[in-house]
Amino acid sequence: MLSHEPTLSVGILEGYEELRGQLEGSFVLNGSRRVEGPFTCAIGNNNLHIVFASGETVTDLPDVRFSPVAQESSFLLEDVTIGVKFHWERKEQQRFRGGLRVVLRPGKGLTAINVVSLEEYLASVISSEMSASAPAELLRAHAITSRSWLVAMLERARLVHASLEAFAPITPETTEVIRWYSREDHDIYDVCADDHCQRYQGISKGISSAAAEAIASTRGVFLVHENTVCDARYYKACGGLTDNFPNSWEETDIPYLRSIADSPVTHPPIRSEGEAERWVLSSPDAYCNTKDPAILRQILLSFDQETTDFYRWHVSYTREELEALLQKKAGLDVGTLMDLVPLQRGPSGRLVRLRIVGTQRTLTVGKDLEIRRWLSPSHLYSSAFIVRVERREDGMALKFTLHGAGWGHGVGLCQIGAAVMAVRGFAAEEIVRHYFRGAELRKLY
Ligand SMILES: [Zn+2]
Ligand SMILES: [Zn+2]
């Protein structure tokens, strides 16, 4: 197991023809000369050329490594695209601590990679994902969870390389599409800076003192189970019950990622359609059953633009709208959509397999993320829903309403539940032990 602080390589931008930046403080270029100040990195003769503002030029480099001489050194990159493929895509200047690598990939242009210590990376992520006014115990619980998740992800990624393209295409003969998404799909760096992995903007926005304190006071502390760092997953809100790992990912039982009731009292797991119906149509007491704006603002940074009906929610589509969605999201022509039939649920009520019944074809889809992708222009809040169909007298479906619970995959830590626990006075250790049963806390460096 880990015995010292690991270093992370974070993909900052990709596909650039030219890169402009500025080194603030002294850096060493490719282990030899000292450099600083504004620079431009461009491609020529299948190699990299760097021109500094001072006029100094370095040519014919196969790759570029700027290593900081002092810890407080930082660098700026211009025109960093953030939110690739997301609606808030924009470009802005960003600032990072640690080292900068620039790699030239044939046909893919320049890739910029920030080489940063794990704790430095975590401080940035916690600072930008959570409000500085959040309770200290929530920030600490999140620091321990994110730190464990990252290291477990790195260890897994270095063992296997799964990729989205490995999925079999949907053909006219396909009757079942069961997919899940792992994150091991970056090859020359560990994580990207987008929502795909975890949004990361270095120190562009500064690091809040609350985030810095949460990281420093839990430095090197991990969730550990049987001498392995826990794969500590998290999401926005469970909806009252959390789910088992295999219901979202591969068929591996992970003891600390089994379903629990997110409340001081126990709720039995969902075992039938009748129980699922009663569950999502009621509003049982749970830590994440809150509409308190002061709590939600700590977790949902754009809270004022977001809806707060994530604990119990519903969405309606006309039959034609759903047919068009299936065409667009899955390339599927089902003919006239007749029904959506739940086939298998996890203990939180989340659907693992759903049958889509049409006049042209009938097909089963899973697991939760694929169901959420297919049945929404973006993503459904969760797959813990029941289906109500309005029909014409002759049985033709007119309108489908999904009544659901929770937000996210429901495996591991419920962020809104954790925020409520912190407000109620629980310590970080109690919060993580509540969600990751059987895991212990250990300081590894
Ligand atoms: Zn990524
Ligand atoms: Zn919850």
XYZ file of C-alpha atoms and ligand atoms in Angstrom:
447
model
C 0.000 0.000 0.000
C 0.926 3.644 -0.428
C 3.704 4.948 1.854
C 4.378 8.450 0.522
C 2.429 11.229 -1.184
C 1.834 10.364 -4.851
C 2.143 12.755 -7.791
C -0.701 13.164 -10.226
C -0.556 14.127 -13.890
C -3.599 16.146 -14.922
C -4.456 16.737 -18.591
C -5.172 20.475 -18.848
C -5.643 20.975 -22.571
C -5.402 18.989 -25.757
C -5.299 19.461 -29.511
C -3.533 22.822 -29.515
C -1.268 24.016 -32.355
C 0.480 26.491 -30.145
C 0.595 27.115 -26.435
C 1.174 30.406 -24.694
C 2.003 30.729 -21.029
C 4.082 32.348 -18.364
C 6.442 30.881 -15.775
C 6.278 32.788 -12.499
C 9.344 32.029 -10.439
C 12.234 29.913 -11.626
C 11.715 26.604 -13.503
C 14.134 24.038 -14.908
C 13.569 23.049 -18.553
C 14.072 19.329 -19.302
C 16.413 18.904 -16.329
C 19.037 21.282 -17.661
C 18.640 25.057 -17.932
C 16.836 27.575 -15.715
C 14.057 29.535 -17.403
C 11.270 31.977 -16.480
C 8.806 34.509 -17.862
C 6.353 34.419 -20.811
C 6.864 31.716 -23.436
C 5.319 30.281 -26.579
C 5.508 26.588 -27.408
C 4.943 25.633 -31.066
C 5.296 22.620 -33.362
C 7.964 22.415 -36.099
C 9.614 19.433 -37.814
C 7.684 17.020 -35.579
C 9.364 18.567 -32.572
C 8.651 21.344 -30.097
C 10.127 24.838 -30.161
C 10.003 27.247 -27.268
C 10.470 30.970 -27.614
C 10.825 33.028 -24.428
C 9.954 36.713 -24.139
C 13.639 37.339 -23.431
C 14.379 36.189 -26.999
C 15.911 32.914 -25.830
C 14.838 30.082 -28.147
C 15.071 26.331 -27.612
C 14.368 24.146 -30.642
C 13.921 20.469 -31.544
C 12.648 19.162 -28.221
C 10.758 15.837 -28.348
C 8.822 16.933 -25.266
C 8.919 19.730 -22.730
C 9.177 19.477 -18.937
C 9.150 22.618 -16.827
C 9.923 21.711 -13.191
C 9.474 24.353 -10.488
C 12.573 25.264 -8.471
C 10.582 26.508 -5.464
C 7.247 25.233 -4.101
C 5.562 28.608 -4.500
C 6.441 28.833 -8.220
C 3.429 28.757 -10.530
C 2.670 28.978 -14.219
C -0.090 30.511 -16.306
C -1.651 29.007 -19.410
C -3.658 31.132 -21.846
C -6.931 30.054 -23.477
C -7.576 26.979 -21.410
C -10.783 25.365 -22.577
C -12.809 24.261 -19.600
C -15.990 22.272 -19.755
C -15.260 20.532 -23.044
C -18.561 19.168 -24.407
C -20.479 20.900 -21.631
C -22.792 23.825 -22.182
C -20.679 26.202 -20.119
C -17.596 25.739 -22.288
C -15.467 28.843 -22.185
C -11.858 29.840 -22.443
C -9.863 31.636 -19.836
C -6.392 32.081 -18.447
C -5.527 29.622 -15.701
C -2.822 29.315 -13.096
C -1.255 26.133 -11.692
C 1.289 25.042 -9.112
C 3.691 22.179 -9.757
C 5.283 21.192 -13.060
C 4.182 21.553 -16.683
C 4.696 18.910 -19.353
C 3.941 19.544 -23.017
C 3.651 16.469 -25.209
C 3.368 16.386 -29.003
C 1.135 13.601 -30.290
C 1.068 12.796 -34.013
C -2.141 14.171 -35.511
C -3.345 15.356 -32.119
C -1.341 18.517 -31.589
C -0.086 19.611 -28.186
C -1.229 18.256 -24.849
C -0.451 20.220 -21.682
C -0.149 18.249 -18.453
C 0.145 19.611 -14.920
C 2.304 17.417 -12.686
C 1.075 18.141 -9.180
C 1.214 16.559 -5.720
C -1.950 14.745 -4.614
C -2.568 17.062 -1.631
C -2.112 20.187 -3.782
C -4.557 18.785 -6.346
C -7.118 17.925 -3.641
C -6.949 21.416 -2.119
C -7.834 22.864 -5.527
C -10.691 20.429 -6.153
C -12.241 20.810 -2.671
C -11.880 24.574 -2.869
C -13.683 24.828 -6.205
C -16.328 22.131 -5.575
C -17.427 23.118 -2.087
C -18.427 26.379 -0.510
C -15.843 27.896 1.845
C -18.665 28.385 4.374
C -19.422 24.635 4.521
C -18.943 23.035 7.964
C -15.319 22.016 8.589
C -16.339 18.384 9.268
C -18.026 18.144 5.860
C -14.914 19.468 4.106
C -12.747 17.005 6.047
C -15.068 14.077 5.254
C -14.970 15.053 1.584
C -11.190 15.434 1.606
C -10.766 11.880 2.976
C -13.307 10.499 0.485
C -11.859 12.237 -2.599
C -8.288 11.356 -1.598
C -9.189 7.654 -1.242
C -11.207 7.578 -4.477
C -8.357 9.168 -6.437
C -5.672 6.776 -5.218
C -7.930 3.732 -5.754
C -8.702 5.025 -9.259
C -4.993 5.501 -10.049
C -4.127 2.007 -8.880
C -6.931 0.521 -10.961
C -6.091 2.625 -14.018
C -2.511 1.441 -13.950
C -3.744 -2.162 -14.069
C -6.423 -1.989 -16.758
C -7.250 0.228 -19.667
C -10.937 -0.044 -20.448
C -12.424 2.281 -23.001
C -15.804 3.366 -24.235
C -15.045 2.189 -27.782
C -14.820 -1.371 -26.489
C -18.633 -1.528 -26.329
C -20.325 -3.592 -29.007
C -22.463 -1.409 -31.312
C -26.247 -1.715 -31.228
C -27.357 -3.717 -34.273
C -30.876 -4.747 -35.431
C -30.272 -8.088 -33.667
C -29.304 -6.550 -30.305
C -31.784 -7.386 -27.556
C -29.872 -6.219 -24.495
C -27.526 -3.277 -23.932
C -25.857 -3.434 -20.505
C -23.114 -0.844 -20.169
C -21.220 0.897 -17.429
C -18.537 3.482 -17.628
C -15.167 3.301 -15.979
C -12.806 6.230 -15.999
C -9.681 4.420 -17.119
C -9.677 5.996 -20.529
C -6.802 8.468 -20.397
C -3.493 7.167 -21.688
C -0.820 9.835 -21.217
C -2.096 11.358 -17.982
C -3.989 10.166 -14.889
C -7.020 12.472 -14.842
C -8.380 15.255 -17.022
C -9.364 18.685 -15.696
C -13.015 18.412 -16.787
C -16.159 17.076 -15.184
C -15.395 13.726 -16.848
C -12.918 13.109 -14.021
C -13.083 16.047 -11.624
C -13.139 19.725 -12.456
C -9.717 21.237 -11.776
C -8.534 24.778 -12.360
C -5.283 24.747 -10.386
C -4.962 27.871 -8.264
C -6.728 30.163 -10.805
C -9.447 31.033 -8.307
C -7.218 30.823 -5.235
C -7.580 28.169 -2.519
C -10.048 28.963 0.257
C -8.566 28.834 3.754
C -11.366 26.416 4.749
C -10.331 23.966 1.994
C -6.637 24.363 2.822
C -7.397 23.612 6.490
C -9.491 20.516 5.638
C -6.671 19.136 3.468
C -3.891 19.937 5.941
C -5.751 18.456 8.936
C -6.445 15.172 7.110
C -3.135 14.982 5.213
C -2.406 11.397 4.148
C -5.586 10.019 5.812
C -7.353 7.338 3.751
C -10.292 4.979 4.010
C -8.756 1.509 4.062
C -10.335 -1.947 3.828
C -8.291 -5.175 4.042
C -5.028 -3.288 3.482
C -6.290 -1.626 0.301
C -7.271 2.016 -0.173
C -11.071 2.173 -0.601
C -12.642 3.059 -3.919
C -14.679 5.729 -2.112
C -17.391 6.748 -4.594
C -19.750 9.674 -4.050
C -22.665 11.471 -5.717
C -25.193 14.201 -4.900
C -28.116 12.522 -3.075
C -29.110 8.897 -2.503
C -32.836 9.515 -2.001
C -32.941 7.745 1.385
C -31.151 4.455 0.569
C -27.746 3.918 -1.012
C -27.069 1.140 -3.529
C -24.615 -1.742 -4.115
C -21.530 -1.285 -6.315
C -22.417 -3.986 -8.916
C -25.699 -2.234 -9.706
C -23.754 0.591 -11.359
C -20.466 -1.069 -12.370
C -18.912 -4.505 -12.773
C -20.169 -7.561 -10.882
C -17.814 -7.304 -7.916
C -19.141 -7.235 -4.374
C -17.338 -4.457 -2.487
C -18.192 -4.786 1.225
C -17.897 -1.055 2.040
C -20.041 -0.144 -1.010
C -23.189 -1.987 0.016
C -26.624 -0.451 0.475
C -27.381 1.375 3.729
C -30.264 3.534 4.937
C -29.155 7.181 4.928
C -30.829 7.957 8.241
C -30.559 7.266 11.961
C -33.499 4.830 11.615
C -33.367 1.869 9.249
C -35.421 1.520 6.081
C -35.671 -1.963 4.583
C -34.261 -2.273 1.042
C -36.577 -2.110 -1.985
C -37.457 -5.655 -3.103
C -40.538 -5.349 -5.298
C -42.304 -2.990 -7.693
C -44.924 -2.292 -5.014
C -42.206 -1.262 -2.556
C -40.491 0.868 -5.224
C -43.769 2.641 -5.890
C -44.443 3.350 -2.210
C -40.835 4.491 -1.752
C -40.579 7.050 -4.562
C -44.099 8.404 -4.046
C -43.446 9.118 -0.353
C -40.873 11.379 1.268
C -39.285 9.290 4.031
C -37.021 10.864 6.605
C -33.331 10.690 5.627
C -30.241 12.862 6.006
C -30.492 13.988 2.370
C -34.215 14.772 2.653
C -33.674 18.502 3.026
C -34.662 21.672 1.219
C -32.698 23.902 3.587
C -31.098 26.488 1.261
C -28.230 27.136 3.705
C -27.208 23.461 3.475
C -27.800 23.050 -0.261
C -25.672 26.078 -1.089
C -22.658 24.332 0.450
C -22.861 21.457 -2.001
C -24.514 22.990 -5.047
C -22.365 25.972 -5.886
C -24.757 27.144 -8.582
C -27.637 26.435 -6.191
C -29.638 29.518 -7.111
C -29.932 28.282 -10.706
C -30.663 24.697 -9.787
C -33.858 23.014 -8.758
C -34.097 21.600 -5.259
C -36.510 18.751 -6.040
C -33.814 16.088 -6.269
C -34.966 14.034 -3.255
C -38.232 13.253 -5.008
C -38.678 14.408 -8.617
C -40.734 13.712 -11.708
C -40.394 14.299 -15.423
C -43.014 13.879 -18.183
C -42.608 13.134 -21.895
C -45.121 12.703 -24.674
C -44.716 9.352 -26.431
C -43.291 11.145 -29.490
C -40.719 12.974 -27.340
C -39.475 9.709 -25.844
C -39.320 8.022 -29.265
C -37.215 10.943 -30.541
C -34.928 10.739 -27.469
C -34.292 7.012 -27.997
C -33.478 7.729 -31.633
C -31.113 10.549 -30.727
C -29.393 9.080 -27.652
C -29.220 5.394 -28.663
C -29.810 5.446 -32.429
C -32.819 3.289 -31.737
C -36.006 3.167 -33.832
C -38.496 1.264 -31.687
C -41.454 2.157 -33.902
C -44.338 3.198 -31.688
C -43.267 3.142 -28.037
C -45.659 0.929 -26.073
C -44.162 0.590 -22.605
C -41.181 0.929 -20.253
C -41.006 -2.129 -17.995
C -38.753 -2.301 -14.900
C -36.952 -5.691 -14.871
C -34.400 -5.373 -12.086
C -33.784 -2.876 -9.299
C -31.126 -2.403 -6.663
C -31.958 -1.970 -2.946
C -32.206 1.845 -3.340
C -34.885 1.403 -5.997
C -32.440 2.281 -8.800
C -33.189 0.391 -11.989
C -30.424 -1.927 -13.146
C -32.332 -3.195 -16.200
C -35.278 -1.602 -17.992
C -37.186 -3.104 -20.940
C -38.171 -0.716 -23.730
C -41.140 -2.105 -25.632
C -41.942 -0.795 -29.137
C -43.856 -2.024 -32.162
C -40.637 -2.392 -34.208
C -38.362 -3.753 -31.533
C -38.042 -4.502 -27.850
C -34.769 -4.086 -26.048
C -33.386 -4.149 -22.499
C -31.075 -1.369 -21.301
C -28.804 -1.084 -18.225
C -27.035 -0.180 -16.021
C -28.147 2.965 -14.231
C -26.067 5.549 -16.132
C -27.054 4.167 -19.545
C -30.743 4.254 -18.540
C -30.325 7.870 -17.369
C -28.569 8.819 -20.613
C -31.183 7.263 -22.895
C -34.224 8.739 -21.174
C -33.183 12.390 -20.961
C -31.769 15.104 -23.248
C -28.894 15.325 -20.712
C -29.058 12.856 -17.788
C -31.980 11.844 -15.599
C -31.333 12.633 -11.939
C -31.249 8.901 -11.182
C -32.547 5.519 -12.327
C -34.637 5.126 -9.136
C -37.951 5.829 -10.835
C -41.340 4.276 -11.478
C -43.188 4.768 -14.763
C -46.771 5.997 -15.135
C -48.256 5.776 -18.624
C -51.344 7.698 -19.785
C -53.106 5.732 -22.485
C -55.863 6.268 -25.032
C -58.927 4.029 -24.802
C -57.433 1.626 -27.351
C -54.278 1.276 -25.200
C -52.008 3.532 -27.286
C -49.515 5.315 -24.991
C -49.837 9.120 -24.948
C -47.651 10.315 -22.123
C -44.952 8.808 -19.856
C -44.251 10.245 -16.401
C -41.229 9.100 -14.421
C -41.449 9.602 -10.632
C -37.996 9.288 -9.121
C -35.764 9.535 -6.064
C -32.236 10.875 -5.575
C -29.514 12.336 -7.736
C -26.580 10.250 -8.983
C -25.590 6.569 -8.861
C -26.245 6.147 -5.135
C -23.091 4.108 -4.387
C -20.967 5.340 -1.464
C -21.135 8.812 0.107
C -24.268 10.929 -0.321
C -22.955 14.521 -0.468
C -26.148 16.218 0.645
C -26.660 13.654 3.423
C -23.048 14.225 4.544
C -23.644 18.005 4.628
C -26.716 17.537 6.825
C -24.806 15.178 9.147
C -22.029 17.792 9.527
C -24.583 20.492 10.345
C -26.082 18.166 12.974
C -22.695 17.867 14.656
C -21.267 14.588 13.350
C -17.472 14.447 12.999
C -15.810 13.685 9.642
C -14.825 10.195 10.851
C -18.432 9.413 11.809
C -19.701 10.670 8.446
C -17.357 8.524 6.347
C -17.934 5.487 8.579
C -21.687 5.889 8.132
C -21.417 5.650 4.322
C -18.445 3.265 4.010
C -19.331 0.536 6.520
C -16.416 -1.583 7.657
C -13.769 0.770 6.278
C -11.127 2.088 8.691
C -9.239 5.373 8.656
C -5.477 5.197 8.353
C -2.764 7.848 7.935
C -0.460 6.519 5.197
C 2.034 9.417 5.009
Zn -11.256 12.434 -17.543
Zn -28.747 10.375 1.061
